[in-house]
mmCIF file of N, CA and C in Angstrom:
data_model
loop_
_atom_site.group_PDB
_atom_site.id
_atom_site.type_symbol
_atom_site.label_atom_id
_atom_site.label_comp_id
_atom_site.label_asym_id
_atom_site.label_seq_id
_atom_site.Cartn_x
_atom_site.Cartn_y
_atom_site.Cartn_z
ATOM 1 N N UNK A 25 0.828 -1.182 0.000
ATOM 2 C CA UNK A 25 0.000 0.000 0.000
ATOM 3 C C UNK A 25 0.879 1.254 0.000
ATOM 4 N N UNK A 26 1.979 1.216 0.756
ATOM 5 C CA UNK A 26 2.888 2.359 0.780
ATOM 6 C C UNK A 26 3.522 2.593 -0.576
ATOM 7 N N UNK A 27 3.740 1.512 -1.311
ATOM 8 C CA UNK A 27 4.321 1.633 -2.648
ATOM 9 C C UNK A 27 3.364 2.395 -3.556
ATOM 10 N N UNK A 28 2.050 2.107 -3.438
ATOM 11 C CA UNK A 28 1.055 2.802 -4.256
ATOM 12 C C UNK A 28 1.030 4.290 -3.940
ATOM 13 N N UNK A 29 1.110 4.617 -2.656
ATOM 14 C CA UNK A 29 1.076 6.022 -2.261
ATOM 15 C C UNK A 29 2.329 6.740 -2.751
ATOM 16 N N UNK A 30 3.490 6.094 -2.618
ATOM 17 C CA UNK A 30 4.728 6.703 -3.091
ATOM 18 C C UNK A 30 4.707 6.884 -4.603
ATOM 19 N N UNK A 31 4.196 5.889 -5.312
ATOM 20 C CA UNK A 31 4.115 5.995 -6.767
ATOM 21 C C UNK A 31 3.160 7.108 -7.171
ATOM 22 N N UNK A 32 2.045 7.214 -6.469
ATOM 23 C CA UNK A 32 1.073 8.266 -6.778
ATOM 24 C C UNK A 32 1.679 9.642 -6.535
ATOM 25 N N UNK A 33 2.434 9.792 -5.464
ATOM 26 C CA UNK A 33 3.079 11.075 -5.175
ATOM 27 C C UNK A 33 4.101 11.439 -6.240
ATOM 28 N N UNK A 34 4.904 10.458 -6.644
ATOM 29 C CA UNK A 34 5.902 10.711 -7.682
ATOM 30 C C UNK A 34 5.239 11.082 -9.001
ATOM 31 N N UNK A 35 4.165 10.394 -9.324
ATOM 32 C CA UNK A 35 3.454 10.697 -10.562
ATOM 33 C C UNK A 35 2.818 12.084 -10.501
ATOM 34 N N UNK A 36 2.339 12.472 -9.335
ATOM 35 C CA UNK A 36 1.734 13.796 -9.186
ATOM 36 C C UNK A 36 2.774 14.886 -9.427
ATOM 37 N N UNK A 37 3.975 14.701 -8.900
ATOM 38 C CA UNK A 37 5.028 15.683 -9.119
ATOM 39 C C UNK A 37 5.420 15.762 -10.587
ATOM 40 N N UNK A 38 5.513 14.615 -11.225
ATOM 41 C CA UNK A 38 5.877 14.569 -12.643
ATOM 42 C C UNK A 38 4.800 15.218 -13.496
ATOM 43 N N UNK A 39 3.545 14.900 -13.220
ATOM 44 C CA UNK A 39 2.445 15.378 -14.052
ATOM 45 C C UNK A 39 2.115 16.842 -13.806
ATOM 46 N N UNK A 40 2.484 17.375 -12.651
ATOM 47 C CA UNK A 40 2.101 18.749 -12.334
ATOM 48 C C UNK A 40 2.901 19.788 -13.112
ATOM 49 N N UNK A 41 3.912 19.379 -13.858
ATOM 50 C CA UNK A 41 4.722 20.341 -14.607
ATOM 51 C C UNK A 41 3.976 20.915 -15.809
ATOM 52 N N UNK A 42 3.016 20.203 -16.325
ATOM 53 C CA UNK A 42 2.255 20.703 -17.470
ATOM 54 C C UNK A 42 0.976 21.387 -16.997
ATOM 55 N N UNK A 43 0.524 22.364 -17.735
ATOM 56 C CA UNK A 43 -0.713 23.053 -17.399
ATOM 57 C C UNK A 43 -1.896 22.327 -18.035
ATOM 58 N N UNK A 44 -2.950 22.122 -17.247
ATOM 59 C CA UNK A 44 -4.136 21.430 -17.750
ATOM 60 C C UNK A 44 -5.094 22.429 -18.392
ATOM 61 N N UNK A 45 -5.738 21.981 -19.452
ATOM 62 C CA UNK A 45 -6.778 22.786 -20.058
ATOM 63 C C UNK A 45 -8.034 22.645 -19.213
ATOM 64 N N UNK A 46 -9.045 23.452 -19.480
ATOM 65 C CA UNK A 46 -10.280 23.399 -18.704
ATOM 66 C C UNK A 46 -10.884 22.009 -18.728
ATOM 67 N N UNK A 47 -11.156 21.486 -17.521
ATOM 68 C CA UNK A 47 -11.817 20.196 -17.402
ATOM 69 C C UNK A 47 -10.915 18.992 -17.546
ATOM 70 N N UNK A 48 -9.659 19.182 -17.895
ATOM 71 C CA UNK A 48 -8.770 18.038 -18.058
ATOM 72 C C UNK A 48 -8.085 17.705 -16.748
ATOM 73 N N UNK A 49 -7.789 16.425 -16.586
ATOM 74 C CA UNK A 49 -7.139 15.919 -15.389
ATOM 75 C C UNK A 49 -5.633 15.914 -15.630
ATOM 76 N N UNK A 50 -4.899 16.693 -14.803
ATOM 77 C CA UNK A 50 -3.464 16.834 -15.007
ATOM 78 C C UNK A 50 -2.634 16.319 -13.834
ATOM 79 N N UNK A 51 -3.273 16.061 -12.684
ATOM 80 C CA UNK A 51 -2.542 15.577 -11.512
ATOM 81 C C UNK A 51 -3.340 14.460 -10.848
ATOM 82 N N UNK A 52 -2.679 13.749 -9.946
ATOM 83 C CA UNK A 52 -3.369 12.716 -9.177
ATOM 84 C C UNK A 52 -4.482 13.354 -8.358
ATOM 85 N N UNK A 53 -4.194 14.519 -7.795
ATOM 86 C CA UNK A 53 -5.194 15.245 -7.004
ATOM 87 C C UNK A 53 -6.429 15.567 -7.851
ATOM 88 N N UNK A 54 -6.214 15.995 -9.099
ATOM 89 C CA UNK A 54 -7.335 16.273 -10.008
ATOM 90 C C UNK A 54 -8.135 15.003 -10.295
ATOM 91 N N UNK A 55 -7.429 13.896 -10.483
ATOM 92 C CA UNK A 55 -8.106 12.627 -10.781
ATOM 93 C C UNK A 55 -8.977 12.198 -9.612
ATOM 94 N N UNK A 56 -8.436 12.300 -8.391
ATOM 95 C CA UNK A 56 -9.219 11.929 -7.216
ATOM 96 C C UNK A 56 -10.402 12.868 -7.023
ATOM 97 N N UNK A 57 -10.194 14.160 -7.247
ATOM 98 C CA UNK A 57 -11.285 15.129 -7.122
ATOM 99 C C UNK A 57 -12.396 14.812 -8.126
ATOM 100 N N UNK A 58 -11.998 14.450 -9.334
ATOM 101 C CA UNK A 58 -12.990 14.087 -10.361
ATOM 102 C C UNK A 58 -13.781 12.853 -9.935
ATOM 103 N N UNK A 59 -13.079 11.837 -9.426
ATOM 104 C CA UNK A 59 -13.760 10.620 -8.980
ATOM 105 C C UNK A 59 -14.685 10.904 -7.799
ATOM 106 N N UNK A 60 -14.226 11.708 -6.843
ATOM 107 C CA UNK A 60 -15.067 12.031 -5.687
ATOM 108 C C UNK A 60 -16.279 12.864 -6.090
ATOM 109 N N UNK A 61 -16.146 13.662 -7.150
ATOM 110 C CA UNK A 61 -17.297 14.451 -7.606
ATOM 111 C C UNK A 61 -18.380 13.562 -8.222
ATOM 112 N N UNK A 62 -18.001 12.391 -8.669
ATOM 113 C CA UNK A 62 -18.960 11.443 -9.249
ATOM 114 C C UNK A 62 -19.566 10.507 -8.201
ATOM 115 N N UNK A 63 -19.037 10.528 -6.989
ATOM 116 C CA UNK A 63 -19.449 9.602 -5.928
ATOM 117 C C UNK A 63 -20.856 9.920 -5.431
ATOM 118 N N UNK A 64 -21.724 8.924 -5.474
ATOM 119 C CA UNK A 64 -23.084 9.010 -4.964
ATOM 120 C C UNK A 64 -23.310 7.813 -4.043
ATOM 121 N N UNK A 65 -23.117 7.977 -2.725
ATOM 122 C CA UNK A 65 -23.319 6.840 -1.822
ATOM 123 C C UNK A 65 -24.785 6.449 -1.775
ATOM 124 N N UNK A 66 -25.073 5.212 -1.428
ATOM 125 C CA UNK A 66 -26.462 4.795 -1.323
ATOM 126 C C UNK A 66 -27.167 5.580 -0.212
ATOM 127 N N UNK A 67 -28.460 5.816 -0.359
ATOM 128 C CA UNK A 67 -29.183 6.547 0.687
ATOM 129 C C UNK A 67 -29.245 5.728 1.979
ATOM 130 N N UNK A 68 -29.392 6.396 3.125
ATOM 131 C CA UNK A 68 -29.427 5.683 4.406
ATOM 132 C C UNK A 68 -30.538 4.641 4.497
ATOM 133 N N UNK A 69 -31.587 4.815 3.718
ATOM 134 C CA UNK A 69 -32.685 3.843 3.750
ATOM 135 C C UNK A 69 -32.289 2.510 3.113
ATOM 136 N N UNK A 70 -31.236 2.504 2.285
ATOM 137 C CA UNK A 70 -30.818 1.272 1.604
ATOM 138 C C UNK A 70 -29.584 0.626 2.202
ATOM 139 N N UNK A 71 -28.718 1.425 2.865
ATOM 140 C CA UNK A 71 -27.489 0.857 3.423
ATOM 141 C C UNK A 71 -26.934 1.757 4.516
ATOM 142 N N UNK A 72 -26.292 1.138 5.491
ATOM 143 C CA UNK A 72 -25.596 1.879 6.541
ATOM 144 C C UNK A 72 -24.288 2.418 5.968
ATOM 145 N N UNK A 73 -23.811 3.558 6.467
ATOM 146 C CA UNK A 73 -22.564 4.115 5.929
ATOM 147 C C UNK A 73 -21.361 3.230 6.262
ATOM 148 N N UNK A 74 -20.516 3.005 5.254
ATOM 149 C CA UNK A 74 -19.292 2.229 5.436
ATOM 150 C C UNK A 74 -18.165 2.892 4.658
ATOM 151 N N UNK A 75 -16.948 2.472 4.948
ATOM 152 C CA UNK A 75 -15.784 2.861 4.153
ATOM 153 C C UNK A 75 -15.512 1.735 3.179
ATOM 154 N N UNK A 76 -15.118 2.104 1.970
ATOM 155 C CA UNK A 76 -14.803 1.103 0.949
ATOM 156 C C UNK A 76 -13.634 1.621 0.118
ATOM 157 N N UNK A 77 -12.714 0.741 -0.219
ATOM 158 C CA UNK A 77 -11.544 1.106 -1.022
ATOM 159 C C UNK A 77 -11.500 0.233 -2.260
ATOM 160 N N UNK A 78 -11.209 0.865 -3.403
ATOM 161 C CA UNK A 78 -11.117 0.143 -4.667
ATOM 162 C C UNK A 78 -9.780 0.483 -5.324
ATOM 163 N N UNK A 79 -9.206 -0.509 -5.990
ATOM 164 C CA UNK A 79 -8.000 -0.278 -6.790
ATOM 165 C C UNK A 79 -8.404 -0.384 -8.253
ATOM 166 N N UNK A 80 -8.049 0.639 -9.018
ATOM 167 C CA UNK A 80 -8.408 0.691 -10.431
ATOM 168 C C UNK A 80 -7.244 1.291 -11.215
ATOM 169 N N UNK A 81 -7.077 0.818 -12.445
ATOM 170 C CA UNK A 81 -6.051 1.356 -13.342
ATOM 171 C C UNK A 81 -6.735 1.912 -14.584
ATOM 172 N N UNK A 82 -6.064 2.875 -15.197
ATOM 173 C CA UNK A 82 -6.591 3.498 -16.410
ATOM 174 C C UNK A 82 -5.583 3.356 -17.536
ATOM 175 N N UNK A 83 -6.089 3.344 -18.777
ATOM 176 C CA UNK A 83 -5.189 3.377 -19.924
ATOM 177 C C UNK A 83 -4.963 4.840 -20.316
ATOM 178 N N UNK A 84 -4.193 5.066 -21.372
ATOM 179 C CA UNK A 84 -3.874 6.439 -21.787
ATOM 180 C C UNK A 84 -5.105 7.241 -22.175
ATOM 181 N N UNK A 85 -6.134 6.576 -22.661
ATOM 182 C CA UNK A 85 -7.361 7.260 -23.067
ATOM 183 C C UNK A 85 -8.273 7.574 -21.884
ATOM 184 N N UNK A 86 -7.888 7.155 -20.655
ATOM 185 C CA UNK A 86 -8.692 7.420 -19.473
ATOM 186 C C UNK A 86 -9.757 6.381 -19.203
ATOM 187 N N UNK A 87 -9.726 5.287 -19.969
ATOM 188 C CA UNK A 87 -10.694 4.212 -19.745
ATOM 189 C C UNK A 87 -10.145 3.246 -18.704
ATOM 190 N N UNK A 88 -11.054 2.530 -18.043
ATOM 191 C CA UNK A 88 -10.649 1.567 -17.030
ATOM 192 C C UNK A 88 -9.895 0.425 -17.688
ATOM 193 N N UNK A 89 -8.764 0.082 -17.110
ATOM 194 C CA UNK A 89 -7.928 -0.996 -17.609
ATOM 195 C C UNK A 89 -8.127 -2.199 -16.694
ATOM 196 N N UNK A 90 -8.587 -3.295 -17.232
ATOM 197 C CA UNK A 90 -8.840 -4.485 -16.424
ATOM 198 C C UNK A 90 -10.101 -4.331 -15.597
ATOM 199 N N UNK A 91 -10.121 -5.019 -14.453
ATOM 200 C CA UNK A 91 -11.291 -4.966 -13.577
ATOM 201 C C UNK A 91 -10.922 -4.284 -12.264
ATOM 202 N N UNK A 92 -11.754 -3.331 -11.829
ATOM 203 C CA UNK A 92 -11.513 -2.725 -10.513
ATOM 204 C C UNK A 92 -11.628 -3.794 -9.425
ATOM 205 N N UNK A 93 -10.868 -3.614 -8.349
ATOM 206 C CA UNK A 93 -10.864 -4.612 -7.278
ATOM 207 C C UNK A 93 -11.113 -3.924 -5.940
ATOM 208 N N UNK A 94 -12.122 -4.411 -5.213
ATOM 209 C CA UNK A 94 -12.421 -3.910 -3.872
ATOM 210 C C UNK A 94 -11.390 -4.516 -2.926
ATOM 211 N N UNK A 95 -10.673 -3.671 -2.190
ATOM 212 C CA UNK A 95 -9.639 -4.179 -1.290
ATOM 213 C C UNK A 95 -9.979 -3.988 0.184
ATOM 214 N N UNK A 96 -10.961 -3.144 0.483
ATOM 215 C CA UNK A 96 -11.321 -2.934 1.883
ATOM 216 C C UNK A 96 -12.782 -2.542 1.978
ATOM 217 N N UNK A 97 -13.444 -3.077 3.005
ATOM 218 C CA UNK A 97 -14.790 -2.676 3.381
ATOM 219 C C UNK A 97 -14.838 -2.658 4.902
ATOM 220 N N UNK A 98 -15.580 -1.746 5.475
ATOM 221 C CA UNK A 98 -15.670 -1.653 6.934
ATOM 222 C C UNK A 98 -16.020 -3.004 7.522
ATOM 223 N N UNK A 99 -15.345 -3.395 8.605
ATOM 224 C CA UNK A 99 -15.555 -4.733 9.162
ATOM 225 C C UNK A 99 -16.968 -5.000 9.672
ATOM 226 N N UNK A 100 -17.677 -3.985 10.154
ATOM 227 C CA UNK A 100 -19.014 -4.207 10.693
ATOM 228 C C UNK A 100 -20.122 -4.163 9.653
ATOM 229 N N UNK A 101 -19.776 -4.081 8.382
ATOM 230 C CA UNK A 101 -20.781 -3.950 7.330
ATOM 231 C C UNK A 101 -21.532 -5.262 7.111
ATOM 232 N N UNK A 102 -22.810 -5.132 6.834
ATOM 233 C CA UNK A 102 -23.617 -6.308 6.508
ATOM 234 C C UNK A 102 -23.420 -6.645 5.035
ATOM 235 N N UNK A 103 -23.904 -7.813 4.630
ATOM 236 C CA UNK A 103 -23.809 -8.191 3.213
ATOM 237 C C UNK A 103 -24.554 -7.199 2.329
ATOM 238 N N UNK A 104 -25.712 -6.715 2.797
ATOM 239 C CA UNK A 104 -26.474 -5.738 2.019
ATOM 240 C C UNK A 104 -25.695 -4.434 1.883
ATOM 241 N N UNK A 105 -25.067 -3.966 2.985
ATOM 242 C CA UNK A 105 -24.269 -2.735 2.927
ATOM 243 C C UNK A 105 -23.143 -2.877 1.913
ATOM 244 N N UNK A 106 -22.455 -4.002 1.957
ATOM 245 C CA UNK A 106 -21.340 -4.239 1.022
ATOM 246 C C UNK A 106 -21.825 -4.219 -0.424
ATOM 247 N N UNK A 107 -22.933 -4.890 -0.688
ATOM 248 C CA UNK A 107 -23.481 -4.951 -2.044
ATOM 249 C C UNK A 107 -23.861 -3.554 -2.538
ATOM 250 N N UNK A 108 -24.570 -2.790 -1.710
ATOM 251 C CA UNK A 108 -25.013 -1.454 -2.115
ATOM 252 C C UNK A 108 -23.819 -0.532 -2.386
ATOM 253 N N UNK A 109 -22.786 -0.624 -1.565
ATOM 254 C CA UNK A 109 -21.619 0.231 -1.763
ATOM 255 C C UNK A 109 -20.773 -0.226 -2.946
ATOM 256 N N UNK A 110 -20.694 -1.513 -3.186
ATOM 257 C CA UNK A 110 -19.983 -1.986 -4.380
ATOM 258 C C UNK A 110 -20.662 -1.479 -5.646
ATOM 259 N N UNK A 111 -21.987 -1.519 -5.652
ATOM 260 C CA UNK A 111 -22.740 -0.993 -6.796
ATOM 261 C C UNK A 111 -22.467 0.499 -6.952
ATOM 262 N N UNK A 112 -22.476 1.245 -5.840
ATOM 263 C CA UNK A 112 -22.229 2.692 -5.896
ATOM 264 C C UNK A 112 -20.829 2.998 -6.429
ATOM 265 N N UNK A 113 -19.833 2.211 -6.042
ATOM 266 C CA UNK A 113 -18.463 2.414 -6.527
ATOM 267 C C UNK A 113 -18.394 2.169 -8.033
ATOM 268 N N UNK A 114 -18.995 1.094 -8.495
ATOM 269 C CA UNK A 114 -18.951 0.787 -9.928
ATOM 270 C C UNK A 114 -19.707 1.843 -10.740
ATOM 271 N N UNK A 115 -20.829 2.341 -10.214
ATOM 272 C CA UNK A 115 -21.545 3.415 -10.901
ATOM 273 C C UNK A 115 -20.706 4.692 -10.948
ATOM 274 N N UNK A 116 -19.958 4.958 -9.890
ATOM 275 C CA UNK A 116 -19.065 6.116 -9.857
ATOM 276 C C UNK A 116 -18.011 6.006 -10.960
ATOM 277 N N UNK A 117 -17.414 4.831 -11.072
ATOM 278 C CA UNK A 117 -16.392 4.636 -12.111
ATOM 279 C C UNK A 117 -16.990 4.758 -13.507
ATOM 280 N N UNK A 118 -18.215 4.291 -13.691
ATOM 281 C CA UNK A 118 -18.870 4.420 -15.002
ATOM 282 C C UNK A 118 -19.167 5.881 -15.323
ATOM 283 N N UNK A 119 -19.613 6.656 -14.306
ATOM 284 C CA UNK A 119 -19.926 8.068 -14.531
ATOM 285 C C UNK A 119 -18.682 8.880 -14.880
ATOM 286 N N UNK A 120 -17.546 8.520 -14.299
ATOM 287 C CA UNK A 120 -16.332 9.340 -14.433
ATOM 288 C C UNK A 120 -15.390 8.898 -15.548
ATOM 289 N N UNK A 121 -15.683 7.825 -16.215
ATOM 290 C CA UNK A 121 -14.771 7.375 -17.263
ATOM 291 C C UNK A 121 -15.410 7.557 -18.621
ATOM 292 N N UNK A 122 -14.609 7.832 -19.613
ATOM 293 C CA UNK A 122 -13.148 7.946 -19.590
ATOM 294 C C UNK A 122 -12.721 9.259 -18.925
ATOM 295 N N UNK A 123 -11.621 9.168 -18.182
ATOM 296 C CA UNK A 123 -11.047 10.345 -17.514
ATOM 297 C C UNK A 123 -10.376 11.215 -18.572
ATOM 298 N N UNK A 124 -10.626 12.511 -18.541
ATOM 299 C CA UNK A 124 -10.028 13.398 -19.552
ATOM 300 C C UNK A 124 -8.593 13.795 -19.184
ATOM 301 N N UNK A 125 -7.668 12.840 -19.288
ATOM 302 C CA UNK A 125 -6.273 13.089 -18.946
ATOM 303 C C UNK A 125 -5.614 14.007 -19.958
ATOM 304 N N UNK A 126 -4.688 14.835 -19.471
ATOM 305 C CA UNK A 126 -3.824 15.581 -20.382
ATOM 306 C C UNK A 126 -2.819 14.584 -20.951
ATOM 307 N N UNK A 127 -2.088 14.974 -21.976
ATOM 308 C CA UNK A 127 -1.115 14.063 -22.590
ATOM 309 C C UNK A 127 -0.057 13.616 -21.588
ATOM 310 N N UNK A 128 0.463 14.566 -20.812
ATOM 311 C CA UNK A 128 1.508 14.202 -19.850
ATOM 312 C C UNK A 128 0.961 13.297 -18.745
ATOM 313 N N UNK A 129 -0.240 13.558 -18.294
ATOM 314 C CA UNK A 129 -0.846 12.724 -17.249
ATOM 315 C C UNK A 129 -1.159 11.334 -17.794
ATOM 316 N N UNK A 130 -1.650 11.265 -19.008
ATOM 317 C CA UNK A 130 -1.979 9.970 -19.612
ATOM 318 C C UNK A 130 -0.742 9.084 -19.698
ATOM 319 N N UNK A 131 0.374 9.662 -20.080
ATOM 320 C CA UNK A 131 1.604 8.888 -20.164
ATOM 321 C C UNK A 131 2.127 8.467 -18.799
ATOM 322 N N UNK A 132 1.882 9.290 -17.795
ATOM 323 C CA UNK A 132 2.404 9.007 -16.458
ATOM 324 C C UNK A 132 1.591 7.946 -15.720
ATOM 325 N N UNK A 133 0.274 7.916 -15.914
ATOM 326 C CA UNK A 133 -0.566 7.017 -15.104
ATOM 327 C C UNK A 133 -1.032 5.761 -15.818
ATOM 328 N N UNK A 134 -0.821 5.680 -17.096
ATOM 329 C CA UNK A 134 -1.318 4.523 -17.851
ATOM 330 C C UNK A 134 -0.805 3.225 -17.233
ATOM 331 N N UNK A 135 -1.735 2.389 -16.802
ATOM 332 C CA UNK A 135 -1.402 1.092 -16.247
ATOM 333 C C UNK A 135 -1.046 1.080 -14.771
ATOM 334 N N UNK A 136 -0.887 2.246 -14.157
ATOM 335 C CA UNK A 136 -0.549 2.303 -12.730
ATOM 336 C C UNK A 136 -1.827 2.250 -11.894
ATOM 337 N N UNK A 137 -1.811 1.496 -10.800
ATOM 338 C CA UNK A 137 -3.027 1.375 -9.980
ATOM 339 C C UNK A 137 -3.278 2.603 -9.109
ATOM 340 N N UNK A 138 -4.545 2.986 -9.026
ATOM 341 C CA UNK A 138 -5.010 4.021 -8.116
ATOM 342 C C UNK A 138 -5.725 3.312 -6.979
ATOM 343 N N UNK A 139 -5.422 3.670 -5.763
ATOM 344 C CA UNK A 139 -6.149 3.173 -4.602
ATOM 345 C C UNK A 139 -7.061 4.301 -4.137
ATOM 346 N N UNK A 140 -8.369 4.096 -4.252
ATOM 347 C CA UNK A 140 -9.331 5.161 -3.977
ATOM 348 C C UNK A 140 -10.201 4.745 -2.804
ATOM 349 N N UNK A 141 -10.181 5.569 -1.759
ATOM 350 C CA UNK A 141 -10.973 5.290 -0.565
ATOM 351 C C UNK A 141 -12.198 6.181 -0.561
ATOM 352 N N UNK A 142 -13.350 5.560 -0.479
ATOM 353 C CA UNK A 142 -14.602 6.290 -0.353
ATOM 354 C C UNK A 142 -15.020 6.208 1.115
ATOM 355 N N UNK A 143 -14.947 7.331 1.772
ATOM 356 C CA UNK A 143 -15.230 7.415 3.202
ATOM 357 C C UNK A 143 -16.615 8.026 3.349
ATOM 358 N N UNK A 144 -17.511 7.309 3.975
ATOM 359 C CA UNK A 144 -18.885 7.784 4.051
ATOM 360 C C UNK A 144 -19.431 7.608 5.456
ATOM 361 N N UNK A 145 -19.089 8.510 6.325
ATOM 362 C CA UNK A 145 -19.627 8.469 7.675
ATOM 363 C C UNK A 145 -20.622 9.604 7.809
ATOM 364 N N UNK A 146 -21.829 9.240 8.088
ATOM 365 C CA UNK A 146 -22.859 10.252 8.286
ATOM 366 C C UNK A 146 -22.915 10.599 9.771
ATOM 367 N N UNK A 147 -23.150 11.856 10.081
ATOM 368 C CA UNK A 147 -23.212 12.227 11.494
ATOM 369 C C UNK A 147 -24.417 11.576 12.167
ATOM 370 N N UNK A 148 -24.270 11.275 13.440
ATOM 371 C CA UNK A 148 -25.389 10.686 14.163
ATOM 372 C C UNK A 148 -26.460 11.750 14.369
ATOM 373 N N UNK A 149 -27.717 11.374 14.240
ATOM 374 C CA UNK A 149 -28.776 12.376 14.385
ATOM 375 C C UNK A 149 -28.842 12.892 15.825
ATOM 376 N N UNK A 150 -29.178 14.168 15.950
ATOM 377 C CA UNK A 150 -29.317 14.762 17.274
ATOM 378 C C UNK A 150 -30.648 14.323 17.868
ATOM 379 N N UNK A 151 -30.682 14.107 19.180
ATOM 380 C CA UNK A 151 -31.950 13.703 19.793
ATOM 381 C C UNK A 151 -32.965 14.824 19.681
ATOM 382 N N UNK A 152 -34.210 14.454 19.469
ATOM 383 C CA UNK A 152 -35.256 15.459 19.302
ATOM 384 C C UNK A 152 -35.989 15.751 20.607
ATOM 385 N N UNK A 153 -35.922 14.858 21.580
ATOM 386 C CA UNK A 153 -36.617 15.109 22.839
ATOM 387 C C UNK A 153 -35.754 15.988 23.744
ATOM 388 N N UNK A 154 -36.411 16.807 24.519
ATOM 389 C CA UNK A 154 -35.700 17.663 25.456
ATOM 390 C C UNK A 154 -35.652 16.969 26.804
ATOM 391 N N UNK A 155 -34.568 17.107 27.448
ATOM 392 C CA UNK A 155 -34.381 16.515 28.762
ATOM 393 C C UNK A 155 -34.622 17.618 29.794
ATOM 394 N N UNK A 156 -35.678 17.458 30.570
ATOM 395 C CA UNK A 156 -36.059 18.487 31.536
ATOM 396 C C UNK A 156 -34.946 18.763 32.535
ATOM 397 N N UNK A 157 -34.213 17.780 32.913
ATOM 398 C CA UNK A 157 -33.176 17.964 33.920
ATOM 399 C C UNK A 157 -31.956 18.693 33.382
ATOM 400 N N UNK A 158 -31.856 18.878 32.047
ATOM 401 C CA UNK A 158 -30.744 19.615 31.474
ATOM 402 C C UNK A 158 -31.057 21.093 31.257
ATOM 403 N N UNK A 159 -32.336 21.469 31.374
ATOM 404 C CA UNK A 159 -32.726 22.852 31.131
ATOM 405 C C UNK A 159 -32.406 23.704 32.362
ATOM 406 N N UNK A 160 -31.873 24.901 32.163
ATOM 407 C CA UNK A 160 -31.591 25.768 33.307
ATOM 408 C C UNK A 160 -32.893 26.277 33.918
ATOM 409 N N UNK A 161 -32.908 26.389 35.238
ATOM 410 C CA UNK A 161 -34.100 26.895 35.934
ATOM 411 C C UNK A 161 -33.722 28.110 36.761
ATOM 412 N N UNK A 162 -34.615 29.006 36.803
ATOM 413 C CA UNK A 162 -34.441 30.172 37.667
ATOM 414 C C UNK A 162 -35.156 29.889 38.974
ATOM 415 N N UNK A 163 -34.455 29.995 40.060
ATOM 416 C CA UNK A 163 -35.068 29.720 41.363
ATOM 417 C C UNK A 163 -35.360 30.978 42.106
#
């Protein structure tokens, strides 16, 4: 995993030397931002929030190379949660591909794996009932 992060950092430095045109992906940061902008987690009525990580590679044209692979899912997730989030990840990849890489970025990332973590923790709802013993009283 550390090798992937180091490779991604090196590629980001290499790719950042060229200027990207409007809407084109020129850095690893741009690629992740594009993928996160396509992310649509399942609604709370269909699945509990979980973390999920996928490894995916792209070719020079920005299309998915091979098959994406799920490498991590939150340990407490149910089978339904896992299924719903796997579907959401694959829909995200379909919405965002082909990635509009610049020429320099396409050459730098072609065939290299991206490890993408989708973190989806929803805040716990605030209680709606008032606790009489917590309210200040004037004596």
